[in-house]
JSON list of C-alpha atoms in Angstrom, two decimals:
[
{"chain": "W", "resi": 227, "resn": "THR", "atom": "CA", "xyz": [46.39, 115.02, 57.38]},
{"chain": "W", "resi": 228, "resn": "GLN", "atom": "CA", "xyz": [45.33, 111.47, 58.21]},
{"chain": "W", "resi": 229, "resn": "LEU", "atom": "CA", "xyz": [43.97, 111.12, 61.72]},
{"chain": "W", "resi": 230, "resn": "LEU", "atom": "CA", "xyz": [45.15, 108.57, 64.24]},
{"chain": "W", "resi": 231, "resn": "GLU", "atom": "CA", "xyz": [42.98, 108.01, 67.29]},
{"chain": "W", "resi": 232, "resn": "GLN", "atom": "CA", "xyz": [44.62, 106.68, 70.42]},
{"chain": "W", "resi": 233, "resn": "SER", "atom": "CA", "xyz": [42.85, 105.18, 73.39]},
{"chain": "W", "resi": 234, "resn": "PRO", "atom": "CA", "xyz": [42.78, 105.48, 76.24]},
{"chain": "W", "resi": 235, "resn": "GLN", "atom": "CA", "xyz": [43.97, 109.05, 76.54]},
{"chain": "W", "resi": 236, "resn": "PHE", "atom": "CA", "xyz": [45.05, 108.57, 80.15]},
{"chain": "W", "resi": 237, "resn": "LEU", "atom": "CA", "xyz": [45.88, 105.43, 82.08]},
{"chain": "W", "resi": 238, "resn": "SER", "atom": "CA", "xyz": [46.90, 105.11, 85.72]},
{"chain": "W", "resi": 239, "resn": "ILE", "atom": "CA", "xyz": [47.76, 101.64, 86.96]},
{"chain": "W", "resi": 240, "resn": "GLN", "atom": "CA", "xyz": [49.76, 99.91, 89.65]},
{"chain": "W", "resi": 241, "resn": "GLU", "atom": "CA", "xyz": [53.07, 98.19, 89.16]},
{"chain": "W", "resi": 242, "resn": "GLY", "atom": "CA", "xyz": [52.63, 94.64, 87.93]},
{"chain": "W", "resi": 243, "resn": "GLU", "atom": "CA", "xyz": [49.40, 95.21, 86.00]},
{"chain": "W", "resi": 244, "resn": "ASN", "atom": "CA", "xyz": [49.01, 94.60, 82.27]},
{"chain": "W", "resi": 245, "resn": "LEU", "atom": "CA", "xyz": [47.68, 97.20, 79.83]},
{"chain": "W", "resi": 246, "resn": "THR", "atom": "CA", "xyz": [46.90, 97.73, 76.17]},
{"chain": "W", "resi": 247, "resn": "VAL", "atom": "CA", "xyz": [46.97, 100.97, 74.21]},
{"chain": "W", "resi": 248, "resn": "TYR", "atom": "CA", "xyz": [45.17, 101.24, 70.88]},
{"chain": "W", "resi": 249, "resn": "CYS", "atom": "CA", "xyz": [45.89, 103.29, 67.80]},
{"chain": "W", "resi": 250, "resn": "ASN", "atom": "CA", "xyz": [43.19, 103.41, 65.12]},
{"chain": "W", "resi": 251, "resn": "SER", "atom": "CA", "xyz": [42.70, 105.11, 61.80]},
{"chain": "W", "resi": 252, "resn": "SER", "atom": "CA", "xyz": [40.48, 104.90, 58.74]},
{"chain": "W", "resi": 253, "resn": "SER", "atom": "CA", "xyz": [43.58, 105.33, 56.57]},
{"chain": "W", "resi": 254, "resn": "VAL", "atom": "CA", "xyz": [46.14, 102.80, 55.43]},
{"chain": "W", "resi": 255, "resn": "PHE", "atom": "CA", "xyz": [49.73, 103.48, 56.39]},
{"chain": "W", "resi": 256, "resn": "SER", "atom": "CA", "xyz": [52.90, 102.17, 54.78]},
{"chain": "W", "resi": 257, "resn": "SER", "atom": "CA", "xyz": [54.35, 101.77, 58.25]},
{"chain": "W", "resi": 258, "resn": "LEU", "atom": "CA", "xyz": [53.50, 102.67, 61.81]},
{"chain": "W", "resi": 259, "resn": "GLN", "atom": "CA", "xyz": [55.84, 103.73, 64.57]},
{"chain": "W", "resi": 260, "resn": "TRP", "atom": "CA", "xyz": [55.47, 103.85, 68.34]},
{"chain": "W", "resi": 261, "resn": "TYR", "atom": "CA", "xyz": [57.34, 106.45, 70.38]},
{"chain": "W", "resi": 262, "resn": "ARG", "atom": "CA", "xyz": [57.64, 107.11, 74.10]},
{"chain": "W", "resi": 263, "resn": "GLN", "atom": "CA", "xyz": [58.09, 110.62, 75.41]},
{"chain": "W", "resi": 264, "resn": "GLU", "atom": "CA", "xyz": [59.20, 111.46, 78.92]},
{"chain": "W", "resi": 265, "resn": "PRO", "atom": "CA", "xyz": [58.60, 114.86, 80.52]},
{"chain": "W", "resi": 266, "resn": "GLY", "atom": "CA", "xyz": [60.93, 117.56, 79.22]},
{"chain": "W", "resi": 267, "resn": "GLU", "atom": "CA", "xyz": [62.31, 115.39, 76.45]},
{"chain": "W", "resi": 268, "resn": "GLY", "atom": "CA", "xyz": [61.61, 114.57, 72.84]},
{"chain": "W", "resi": 269, "resn": "PRO", "atom": "CA", "xyz": [59.90, 111.35, 71.72]},
{"chain": "W", "resi": 270, "resn": "VAL", "atom": "CA", "xyz": [62.09, 108.27, 71.33]},
{"chain": "W", "resi": 271, "resn": "LEU", "atom": "CA", "xyz": [61.28, 105.51, 68.88]},
{"chain": "W", "resi": 272, "resn": "LEU", "atom": "CA", "xyz": [60.28, 102.16, 70.37]},
{"chain": "W", "resi": 273, "resn": "VAL", "atom": "CA", "xyz": [59.40, 100.18, 67.26]},
{"chain": "W", "resi": 274, "resn": "THR", "atom": "CA", "xyz": [58.41, 100.36, 63.60]},
{"chain": "W", "resi": 275, "resn": "VAL", "atom": "CA", "xyz": [55.91, 97.89, 62.13]},
{"chain": "W", "resi": 276, "resn": "VAL", "atom": "CA", "xyz": [55.61, 97.54, 58.39]},
{"chain": "W", "resi": 277, "resn": "THR", "atom": "CA", "xyz": [53.74, 94.37, 57.44]},
{"chain": "W", "resi": 278, "resn": "GLY", "atom": "CA", "xyz": [50.03, 93.83, 58.08]},
{"chain": "W", "resi": 279, "resn": "GLY", "atom": "CA", "xyz": [49.59, 91.41, 60.99]},
{"chain": "W", "resi": 280, "resn": "GLU", "atom": "CA", "xyz": [53.16, 91.90, 62.15]},
{"chain": "W", "resi": 281, "resn": "VAL", "atom": "CA", "xyz": [53.92, 91.38, 65.83]},
{"chain": "W", "resi": 282, "resn": "LYS", "atom": "CA", "xyz": [57.08, 92.72, 67.44]},
{"chain": "W", "resi": 283, "resn": "LYS", "atom": "CA", "xyz": [58.27, 92.26, 70.99]},
{"chain": "W", "resi": 284, "resn": "LEU", "atom": "CA", "xyz": [60.53, 94.56, 72.96]},
{"chain": "W", "resi": 285, "resn": "LYS", "atom": "CA", "xyz": [61.07, 92.97, 76.37]},
{"chain": "W", "resi": 286, "resn": "ARG", "atom": "CA", "xyz": [57.70, 93.39, 78.13]},
{"chain": "W", "resi": 287, "resn": "LEU", "atom": "CA", "xyz": [56.20, 95.42, 75.28]},
{"chain": "W", "resi": 288, "resn": "THR", "atom": "CA", "xyz": [54.32, 93.72, 72.42]},
{"chain": "W", "resi": 289, "resn": "PHE", "atom": "CA", "xyz": [53.36, 95.69, 69.33]},
{"chain": "W", "resi": 290, "resn": "GLN", "atom": "CA", "xyz": [50.90, 94.53, 66.69]},
{"chain": "W", "resi": 291, "resn": "PHE", "atom": "CA", "xyz": [50.07, 96.03, 63.31]},
{"chain": "W", "resi": 292, "resn": "GLY", "atom": "CA", "xyz": [46.56, 95.35, 62.04]},
{"chain": "W", "resi": 293, "resn": "ASP", "atom": "CA", "xyz": [46.08, 93.13, 59.01]},
{"chain": "W", "resi": 294, "resn": "ALA", "atom": "CA", "xyz": [44.76, 96.06, 56.98]},
{"chain": "W", "resi": 295, "resn": "ARG", "atom": "CA", "xyz": [47.57, 98.37, 58.20]},
{"chain": "W", "resi": 296, "resn": "LYS", "atom": "CA", "xyz": [45.06, 100.83, 59.63]},
{"chain": "W", "resi": 297, "resn": "ASP", "atom": "CA", "xyz": [45.50, 100.14, 63.33]},
{"chain": "W", "resi": 298, "resn": "SER", "atom": "CA", "xyz": [47.99, 99.01, 65.91]},
{"chain": "W", "resi": 299, "resn": "SER", "atom": "CA", "xyz": [48.17, 98.06, 69.55]},
{"chain": "W", "resi": 300, "resn": "LEU", "atom": "CA", "xyz": [50.79, 98.19, 72.28]},
{"chain": "W", "resi": 301, "resn": "HIS", "atom": "CA", "xyz": [50.54, 95.71, 75.14]},
{"chain": "W", "resi": 302, "resn": "ILE", "atom": "CA", "xyz": [52.69, 96.06, 78.24]},
{"chain": "W", "resi": 303, "resn": "THR", "atom": "CA", "xyz": [53.03, 93.10, 80.57]},
{"chain": "W", "resi": 304, "resn": "ALA", "atom": "CA", "xyz": [53.76, 93.60, 84.25]},
{"chain": "W", "resi": 305, "resn": "ALA", "atom": "CA", "xyz": [54.10, 97.37, 84.00]},
{"chain": "W", "resi": 306, "resn": "GLN", "atom": "CA", "xyz": [56.87, 99.07, 85.98]},
{"chain": "W", "resi": 307, "resn": "PRO", "atom": "CA", "xyz": [57.22, 102.68, 87.13]},
{"chain": "W", "resi": 308, "resn": "GLY", "atom": "CA", "xyz": [59.90, 103.14, 84.48]},
{"chain": "W", "resi": 309, "resn": "ASP", "atom": "CA", "xyz": [57.22, 102.61, 81.83]},
{"chain": "W", "resi": 310, "resn": "THR", "atom": "CA", "xyz": [55.60, 105.90, 82.83]},
{"chain": "W", "resi": 311, "resn": "GLY", "atom": "CA", "xyz": [55.42, 108.33, 79.93]},
{"chain": "W", "resi": 312, "resn": "LEU", "atom": "CA", "xyz": [53.49, 109.49, 76.91]},
{"chain": "W", "resi": 313, "resn": "TYR", "atom": "CA", "xyz": [53.08, 106.81, 74.24]},
{"chain": "W", "resi": 314, "resn": "LEU", "atom": "CA", "xyz": [52.60, 108.10, 70.70]},
{"chain": "W", "resi": 315, "resn": "CYS", "atom": "CA", "xyz": [51.74, 106.19, 67.57]},
{"chain": "W", "resi": 316, "resn": "ALA", "atom": "CA", "xyz": [52.64, 107.67, 64.22]},
{"chain": "W", "resi": 317, "resn": "GLY", "atom": "CA", "xyz": [51.63, 106.57, 60.74]},
{"chain": "W", "resi": 318, "resn": "ALA", "atom": "CA", "xyz": [53.81, 107.17, 57.72]},
{"chain": "W", "resi": 319, "resn": "SER", "atom": "CA", "xyz": [52.08, 108.47, 54.62]},
{"chain": "W", "resi": 320, "resn": "GLY", "atom": "CA", "xyz": [53.98, 110.17, 51.86]},
{"chain": "W", "resi": 321, "resn": "TYR", "atom": "CA", "xyz": [56.66, 112.39, 53.33]},
{"chain": "W", "resi": 322, "resn": "ALA", "atom": "CA", "xyz": [54.90, 112.90, 56.65]},
{"chain": "W", "resi": 323, "resn": "LEU", "atom": "CA", "xyz": [54.51, 111.14, 59.95]},
{"chain": "W", "resi": 324, "resn": "ASN", "atom": "CA", "xyz": [51.05, 111.74, 61.38]},
{"chain": "W", "resi": 325, "resn": "PHE", "atom": "CA", "xyz": [51.00, 111.40, 65.14]},
{"chain": "W", "resi": 326, "resn": "GLY", "atom": "CA", "xyz": [48.15, 110.30, 67.37]},
{"chain": "W", "resi": 327, "resn": "LYS", "atom": "CA", "xyz": [47.27, 112.43, 70.38]},
{"chain": "W", "resi": 328, "resn": "GLY", "atom": "CA", "xyz": [49.05, 110.06, 72.71]},
{"chain": "W", "resi": 329, "resn": "THR", "atom": "CA", "xyz": [48.30, 107.92, 75.72]},
{"chain": "W", "resi": 330, "resn": "SER", "atom": "CA", "xyz": [49.65, 109.23, 79.00]},
{"chain": "W", "resi": 331, "resn": "LEU", "atom": "CA", "xyz": [50.61, 106.28, 81.22]},
{"chain": "W", "resi": 332, "resn": "LEU", "atom": "CA", "xyz": [51.33, 106.50, 84.93]},
{"chain": "W", "resi": 333, "resn": "VAL", "atom": "CA", "xyz": [52.58, 103.41, 86.73]},
{"chain": "W", "resi": 334, "resn": "THR", "atom": "CA", "xyz": [52.69, 103.71, 90.50]},
{"chain": "W", "resi": 335, "resn": "PRO", "atom": "CA", "xyz": [54.73, 101.45, 92.80]},
{"chain": "V", "resi": 973, "resn": "ASP", "atom": "CA", "xyz": [77.47, 113.74, 72.12]},
{"chain": "V", "resi": 974, "resn": "THR", "atom": "CA", "xyz": [73.96, 115.04, 71.42]},
{"chain": "V", "resi": 975, "resn": "ALA", "atom": "CA", "xyz": [72.44, 113.78, 68.17]},
{"chain": "V", "resi": 976, "resn": "VAL", "atom": "CA", "xyz": [69.84, 116.51, 67.67]},
{"chain": "V", "resi": 977, "resn": "SER", "atom": "CA", "xyz": [70.30, 119.73, 69.60]},
{"chain": "V", "resi": 978, "resn": "GLN", "atom": "CA", "xyz": [68.09, 122.79, 69.84]},
{"chain": "V", "resi": 979, "resn": "THR", "atom": "CA", "xyz": [68.67, 126.22, 71.25]},
{"chain": "V", "resi": 980, "resn": "PRO", "atom": "CA", "xyz": [67.33, 127.74, 73.30]},
{"chain": "V", "resi": 981, "resn": "LYS", "atom": "CA", "xyz": [65.68, 125.21, 75.63]},
{"chain": "V", "resi": 982, "resn": "TYR", "atom": "CA", "xyz": [63.34, 127.87, 77.02]},
{"chain": "V", "resi": 983, "resn": "LEU", "atom": "CA", "xyz": [62.16, 131.07, 75.38]},
{"chain": "V", "resi": 984, "resn": "VAL", "atom": "CA", "xyz": [59.94, 133.62, 77.09]},
{"chain": "V", "resi": 985, "resn": "THR", "atom": "CA", "xyz": [58.99, 136.66, 75.06]},
{"chain": "V", "resi": 986, "resn": "GLN", "atom": "CA", "xyz": [56.28, 139.24, 74.61]},
{"chain": "V", "resi": 987, "resn": "MET", "atom": "CA", "xyz": [53.61, 139.40, 71.95]},
{"chain": "V", "resi": 988, "resn": "GLY", "atom": "CA", "xyz": [54.74, 141.05, 68.76]},
{"chain": "V", "resi": 989, "resn": "ASN", "atom": "CA", "xyz": [58.39, 140.11, 69.09]},
{"chain": "V", "resi": 990, "resn": "ASP", "atom": "CA", "xyz": [60.39, 138.12, 66.54]},
{"chain": "V", "resi": 991, "resn": "LYS", "atom": "CA", "xyz": [62.37, 135.09, 67.68]},
{"chain": "V", "resi": 992, "resn": "SER", "atom": "CA", "xyz": [64.40, 132.24, 66.23]},
{"chain": "V", "resi": 993, "resn": "ILE", "atom": "CA", "xyz": [65.01, 128.65, 67.30]},
{"chain": "V", "resi": 994, "resn": "LYS", "atom": "CA", "xyz": [68.05, 126.82, 66.03]},
{"chain": "V", "resi": 995, "resn": "CYS", "atom": "CA", "xyz": [68.47, 123.11, 65.39]},
{"chain": "V", "resi": 996, "resn": "GLU", "atom": "CA", "xyz": [71.50, 121.03, 64.50]},
{"chain": "V", "resi": 997, "resn": "GLN", "atom": "CA", "xyz": [71.92, 117.31, 63.92]},
{"chain": "V", "resi": 998, "resn": "ASN", "atom": "CA", "xyz": [75.20, 115.41, 63.79]},
{"chain": "V", "resi": 999, "resn": "LEU", "atom": "CA", "xyz": [73.74, 112.13, 62.52]},
{"chain": "V", "resi": 1000, "resn": "GLY", "atom": "CA", "xyz": [74.42, 112.76, 58.85]},
{"chain": "V", "resi": 1001, "resn": "HIS", "atom": "CA", "xyz": [70.70, 112.61, 58.10]},
{"chain": "V", "resi": 1002, "resn": "ASP", "atom": "CA", "xyz": [69.20, 114.07, 54.93]},
{"chain": "V", "resi": 1003, "resn": "THR", "atom": "CA", "xyz": [65.81, 115.04, 56.36]},
{"chain": "V", "resi": 1004, "resn": "MET", "atom": "CA", "xyz": [64.89, 117.45, 59.13]},
{"chain": "V", "resi": 1005, "resn": "TYR", "atom": "CA", "xyz": [61.57, 118.49, 60.63]},
{"chain": "V", "resi": 1006, "resn": "TRP", "atom": "CA", "xyz": [59.87, 121.03, 62.84]},
{"chain": "V", "resi": 1007, "resn": "TYR", "atom": "CA", "xyz": [56.96, 119.91, 65.02]},
{"chain": "V", "resi": 1008, "resn": "LYS", "atom": "CA", "xyz": [54.72, 121.85, 67.38]},
{"chain": "V", "resi": 1009, "resn": "GLN", "atom": "CA", "xyz": [53.42, 120.13, 70.53]},
{"chain": "V", "resi": 1010, "resn": "ASP", "atom": "CA", "xyz": [50.52, 121.91, 72.14]},
{"chain": "V", "resi": 1011, "resn": "SER", "atom": "CA", "xyz": [49.39, 121.90, 75.75]},
{"chain": "V", "resi": 1012, "resn": "LYS", "atom": "CA", "xyz": [47.41, 118.71, 75.14]},
{"chain": "V", "resi": 1013, "resn": "LYS", "atom": "CA", "xyz": [50.58, 116.97, 73.94]},
{"chain": "V", "resi": 1014, "resn": "PHE", "atom": "CA", "xyz": [49.43, 116.77, 70.32]},
{"chain": "V", "resi": 1015, "resn": "LEU", "atom": "CA", "xyz": [52.50, 116.65, 68.07]},
{"chain": "V", "resi": 1016, "resn": "LYS", "atom": "CA", "xyz": [51.87, 118.25, 64.70]},
{"chain": "V", "resi": 1017, "resn": "ILE", "atom": "CA", "xyz": [54.26, 118.48, 61.76]},
{"chain": "V", "resi": 1018, "resn": "MET", "atom": "CA", "xyz": [54.99, 121.99, 60.57]},
{"chain": "V", "resi": 1019, "resn": "PHE", "atom": "CA", "xyz": [57.81, 121.73, 58.05]},
{"chain": "V", "resi": 1020, "resn": "SER", "atom": "CA", "xyz": [60.23, 119.23, 56.61]},
{"chain": "V", "resi": 1021, "resn": "TYR", "atom": "CA", "xyz": [63.37, 119.66, 54.56]},
{"chain": "V", "resi": 1022, "resn": "ASN", "atom": "CA", "xyz": [65.12, 116.96, 52.59]},
{"chain": "V", "resi": 1023, "resn": "ASN", "atom": "CA", "xyz": [68.62, 117.82, 51.37]},
{"chain": "V", "resi": 1024, "resn": "LYS", "atom": "CA", "xyz": [67.85, 121.49, 52.06]},
{"chain": "V", "resi": 1025, "resn": "GLU", "atom": "CA", "xyz": [64.69, 121.36, 49.94]},
{"chain": "V", "resi": 1026, "resn": "LEU", "atom": "CA", "xyz": [61.31, 122.07, 51.54]},
{"chain": "V", "resi": 1027, "resn": "ILE", "atom": "CA", "xyz": [59.11, 118.97, 51.14]},
{"chain": "V", "resi": 1028, "resn": "ILE", "atom": "CA", "xyz": [56.43, 119.51, 53.78]},
{"chain": "V", "resi": 1029, "resn": "ASN", "atom": "CA", "xyz": [54.83, 122.87, 54.43]},
{"chain": "V", "resi": 1030, "resn": "GLU", "atom": "CA", "xyz": [51.73, 122.30, 56.53]},
{"chain": "V", "resi": 1031, "resn": "THR", "atom": "CA", "xyz": [49.09, 124.91, 57.10]},
{"chain": "V", "resi": 1032, "resn": "VAL", "atom": "CA", "xyz": [50.90, 127.21, 59.48]},
{"chain": "V", "resi": 1033, "resn": "PRO", "atom": "CA", "xyz": [50.79, 131.01, 59.57]},
{"chain": "V", "resi": 1034, "resn": "ASN", "atom": "CA", "xyz": [53.31, 132.62, 57.24]},
{"chain": "V", "resi": 1035, "resn": "ARG", "atom": "CA", "xyz": [54.78, 134.29, 60.33]},
{"chain": "V", "resi": 1036, "resn": "PHE", "atom": "CA", "xyz": [56.68, 131.01, 60.66]},
{"chain": "V", "resi": 1037, "resn": "SER", "atom": "CA", "xyz": [59.60, 130.66, 58.29]},
{"chain": "V", "resi": 1038, "resn": "PRO", "atom": "CA", "xyz": [62.02, 127.76, 58.27]},
{"chain": "V", "resi": 1039, "resn": "LYS", "atom": "CA", "xyz": [65.49, 128.01, 56.85]},
{"chain": "V", "resi": 1040, "resn": "SER", "atom": "CA", "xyz": [67.99, 125.23, 56.16]},
{"chain": "V", "resi": 1041, "resn": "PRO", "atom": "CA", "xyz": [71.48, 126.63, 55.50]},
{"chain": "V", "resi": 1042, "resn": "ASP", "atom": "CA", "xyz": [72.84, 123.09, 55.12]},
{"chain": "V", "resi": 1043, "resn": "LYS", "atom": "CA", "xyz": [71.72, 119.50, 55.70]},
{"chain": "V", "resi": 1044, "resn": "ALA", "atom": "CA", "xyz": [72.77, 119.56, 59.34]},
{"chain": "V", "resi": 1045, "resn": "HIS", "atom": "CA", "xyz": [70.85, 122.69, 60.32]},
{"chain": "V", "resi": 1046, "resn": "LEU", "atom": "CA", "xyz": [67.21, 123.72, 60.29]},
{"chain": "V", "resi": 1047, "resn": "ASN", "atom": "CA", "xyz": [66.21, 126.95, 61.94]},
{"chain": "V", "resi": 1048, "resn": "LEU", "atom": "CA", "xyz": [62.75, 128.33, 62.65]},
{"chain": "V", "resi": 1049, "resn": "HIS", "atom": "CA", "xyz": [62.04, 132.04, 62.66]},
{"chain": "V", "resi": 1050, "resn": "ILE", "atom": "CA", "xyz": [58.78, 133.38, 64.02]},
{"chain": "V", "resi": 1051, "resn": "ASN", "atom": "CA", "xyz": [57.62, 136.92, 63.37]},
{"chain": "V", "resi": 1052, "resn": "SER", "atom": "CA", "xyz": [55.07, 138.92, 65.35]},
{"chain": "V", "resi": 1053, "resn": "LEU", "atom": "CA", "xyz": [54.62, 136.31, 68.05]},
{"chain": "V", "resi": 1054, "resn": "GLU", "atom": "CA", "xyz": [51.11, 135.68, 69.34]},
{"chain": "V", "resi": 1055, "resn": "LEU", "atom": "CA", "xyz": [49.82, 134.11, 72.55]},
{"chain": "V", "resi": 1056, "resn": "GLY", "atom": "CA", "xyz": [48.68, 131.04, 70.61]},
{"chain": "V", "resi": 1057, "resn": "ASP", "atom": "CA", "xyz": [52.24, 130.35, 69.52]},
{"chain": "V", "resi": 1058, "resn": "SER", "atom": "CA", "xyz": [53.07, 129.22, 73.05]},
{"chain": "V", "resi": 1059, "resn": "ALA", "atom": "CA", "xyz": [53.98, 125.54, 72.80]},
{"chain": "V", "resi": 1060, "resn": "VAL", "atom": "CA", "xyz": [56.94, 123.20, 72.74]},
{"chain": "V", "resi": 1061, "resn": "TYR", "atom": "CA", "xyz": [58.69, 123.11, 69.39]},
{"chain": "V", "resi": 1062, "resn": "PHE", "atom": "CA", "xyz": [60.62, 119.99, 68.46]},
{"chain": "V", "resi": 1063, "resn": "CYS", "atom": "CA", "xyz": [63.22, 119.58, 65.80]},
{"chain": "V", "resi": 1064, "resn": "ALA", "atom": "CA", "xyz": [63.79, 116.09, 64.43]},
{"chain": "V", "resi": 1065, "resn": "SER", "atom": "CA", "xyz": [65.86, 114.37, 61.78]},
{"chain": "V", "resi": 1066, "resn": "SER", "atom": "CA", "xyz": [65.73, 111.10, 59.87]},
{"chain": "V", "resi": 1067, "resn": "GLN", "atom": "CA", "xyz": [67.81, 109.30, 57.30]},
{"chain": "V", "resi": 1068, "resn": "ALA", "atom": "CA", "xyz": [65.09, 109.87, 54.70]},
{"chain": "V", "resi": 1069, "resn": "PRO", "atom": "CA", "xyz": [61.50, 111.17, 54.80]},
{"chain": "V", "resi": 1070, "resn": "ALA", "atom": "CA", "xyz": [58.64, 109.67, 56.84]},
{"chain": "V", "resi": 1071, "resn": "SER", "atom": "CA", "xyz": [59.09, 105.91, 57.16]},
{"chain": "V", "resi": 1072, "resn": "TYR", "atom": "CA", "xyz": [62.48, 106.09, 58.77]},
{"chain": "V", "resi": 1073, "resn": "GLU", "atom": "CA", "xyz": [63.07, 106.50, 62.49]},
{"chain": "V", "resi": 1074, "resn": "GLN", "atom": "CA", "xyz": [62.95, 110.11, 63.54]},
{"chain": "V", "resi": 1075, "resn": "TYR", "atom": "CA", "xyz": [65.36, 111.41, 66.15]},
{"chain": "V", "resi": 1076, "resn": "PHE", "atom": "CA", "xyz": [63.98, 114.28, 68.17]},
{"chain": "V", "resi": 1077, "resn": "GLY", "atom": "CA", "xyz": [65.71, 117.13, 69.88]},
{"chain": "V", "resi": 1078, "resn": "PRO", "atom": "CA", "xyz": [64.94, 118.03, 73.51]},
{"chain": "V", "resi": 1079, "resn": "GLY", "atom": "CA", "xyz": [62.42, 120.67, 72.51]},
{"chain": "V", "resi": 1080, "resn": "THR", "atom": "CA", "xyz": [62.16, 124.44, 72.93]},
{"chain": "V", "resi": 1081, "resn": "ARG", "atom": "CA", "xyz": [59.43, 125.63, 75.28]},
{"chain": "V", "resi": 1082, "resn": "LEU", "atom": "CA", "xyz": [58.16, 128.92, 73.91]},
{"chain": "V", "resi": 1083, "resn": "THR", "atom": "CA", "xyz": [56.04, 131.09, 76.17]},
{"chain": "V", "resi": 1084, "resn": "VAL", "atom": "CA", "xyz": [54.51, 134.23, 74.73]},
{"chain": "V", "resi": 1085, "resn": "THR", "atom": "CA", "xyz": [53.22, 136.73, 77.26]}
]
């Protein structure tokens, strides 16, 4: 199992603030996915990045895949309470998706 | 119309019992998975089937046995339940293994007392 380290583990911010979540590994992944999980539900895919250096935007969320395909970041601009949830990165290697331990984000009004 | 469904949603049982969790997907996907999410929210792959063939069998106790009667179903049977088995179990499916988007079910919260 290839480990993915996410930081920070917990993040509590106020509405309107910006934040960045990091996902790091010593392993190279063929692709990396970001999921968001809300309480009592399963994770839902936000984005898949495939190419080293790739940047993808999803409204106020910006995802970047590291040049060496070992790390990724998620930046949220002007966070809203609806962004609250558990953010999980997952690296694809072989048949498996290896998940990070997640970043729990709380955005308060 | 639910894409990936699991039953039951909650399962409370005593140590030593045997229980099953069922999963069905109506997405026409070839690959299905079982994950375990512990109390610290760590999501760990347990098993994966592709076209009814077992392709991932992580280091889990052999008390856990998956069974895929067809491509749309993947069930998980657990024998002799232990306290440490308490967790949320997620079923997921994807078009093909790993790199493709995985669709998760709502989870089954298993509590062993």
